[in-house]
């Protein structure tokens, strides 16, 4: 029995020593890459580049951003899931990626199984907006118009099966009306068509909508957060307007291939947390609509599981096909 205890103690000591060695040796003289499974210029890409710049300084190592768009983010996540878990490949996850993980059975990867949480970066509400060229001043105006002429009002989102698509269909089901979904390959073109009046409405991230509202091209009728946003205090929440269950934000975080040594996982999570606490970083994130919300690796792992569970339940109700 004593020999067994000593053996276990030695094994545990060796494991702890190995993890400590990983932490001390990492990162070496080679760049760290962060895979963004969307095209350049979107909110996730902008946020990642901002964090990577500060993180590079903290780690004393160069960080490369690789954009790998396609298949609603599945391509980039597959690359990350297949990477060697040595601390030199990370990826950006979001609620849209959680939707994929929760609903698309053909995926060869899963969040929480093949990709583990490192840290949440932040979140922002989703907004329901209309073109400034429409007469709709309130969400009730929009819903009443859709009820009076079913399937005549269209709304744009950043893609089929995205969080925004889910919110649009959830709102229609809860409000007992019908409208036409117009999926775009990203939010940029959706914003252009909204401001131009090509599509009368849109369900998109709050930040780009707020930017256009300030220019006078659109009106944000409601947001999905629990409280009103300080940047647009006159815009009500869906909960205030009677849609009590529709409190949900779109988020962005960092994940890594499974089996990443705990010492590296925890060090990366800690350094991201330090970066996110910097006032100047918080301010820059706020400029793109994101509220910084650092989490430990364990906290983010639980967050991922909860997010996947919620989208799985919504999918059972809404039955939205994923491209």
Coordinates of C-alpha atoms in Angstrom, one line a residue, residues 8 13 20 38 55 62 75 82-83 146 160 178 184 202 230 236 241 247 256 266 283 287 313:
X8 CA 0.9 7.8 -7.2
X13 CA 4.5 15.1 -9.0
X20 CA 5.0 23.6 -15.0
X38 CA -15.3 34.4 -40.4
X55 CA -1.9 39.7 -25.7
X62 CA 4.0 37.4 -32.1
X75 CA -14.3 25.2 -41.7
X82 CA -7.5 19.2 -35.8
X83 CA -4.5 21.2 -34.6
X146 CA -46.2 42.1 -40.9
X160 CA -28.7 31.2 -42.5
X178 CA -44.6 36.0 -40.6
X184 CA -26.4 37.5 -46.2
X202 CA -32.8 43.5 -40.1
X230 CA -26.1 53.0 -22.2
X236 CA -36.3 49.3 -25.3
X241 CA -42.0 45.0 -24.9
X247 CA -33.0 37.8 -23.3
X256 CA -8.3 25.7 -28.0
X266 CA -4.6 28.5 -17.5
X283 CA -13.1 51.4 -24.1
X287 CA -16.6 51.3 -29.4
X313 CA -33.6 23.7 -27.0

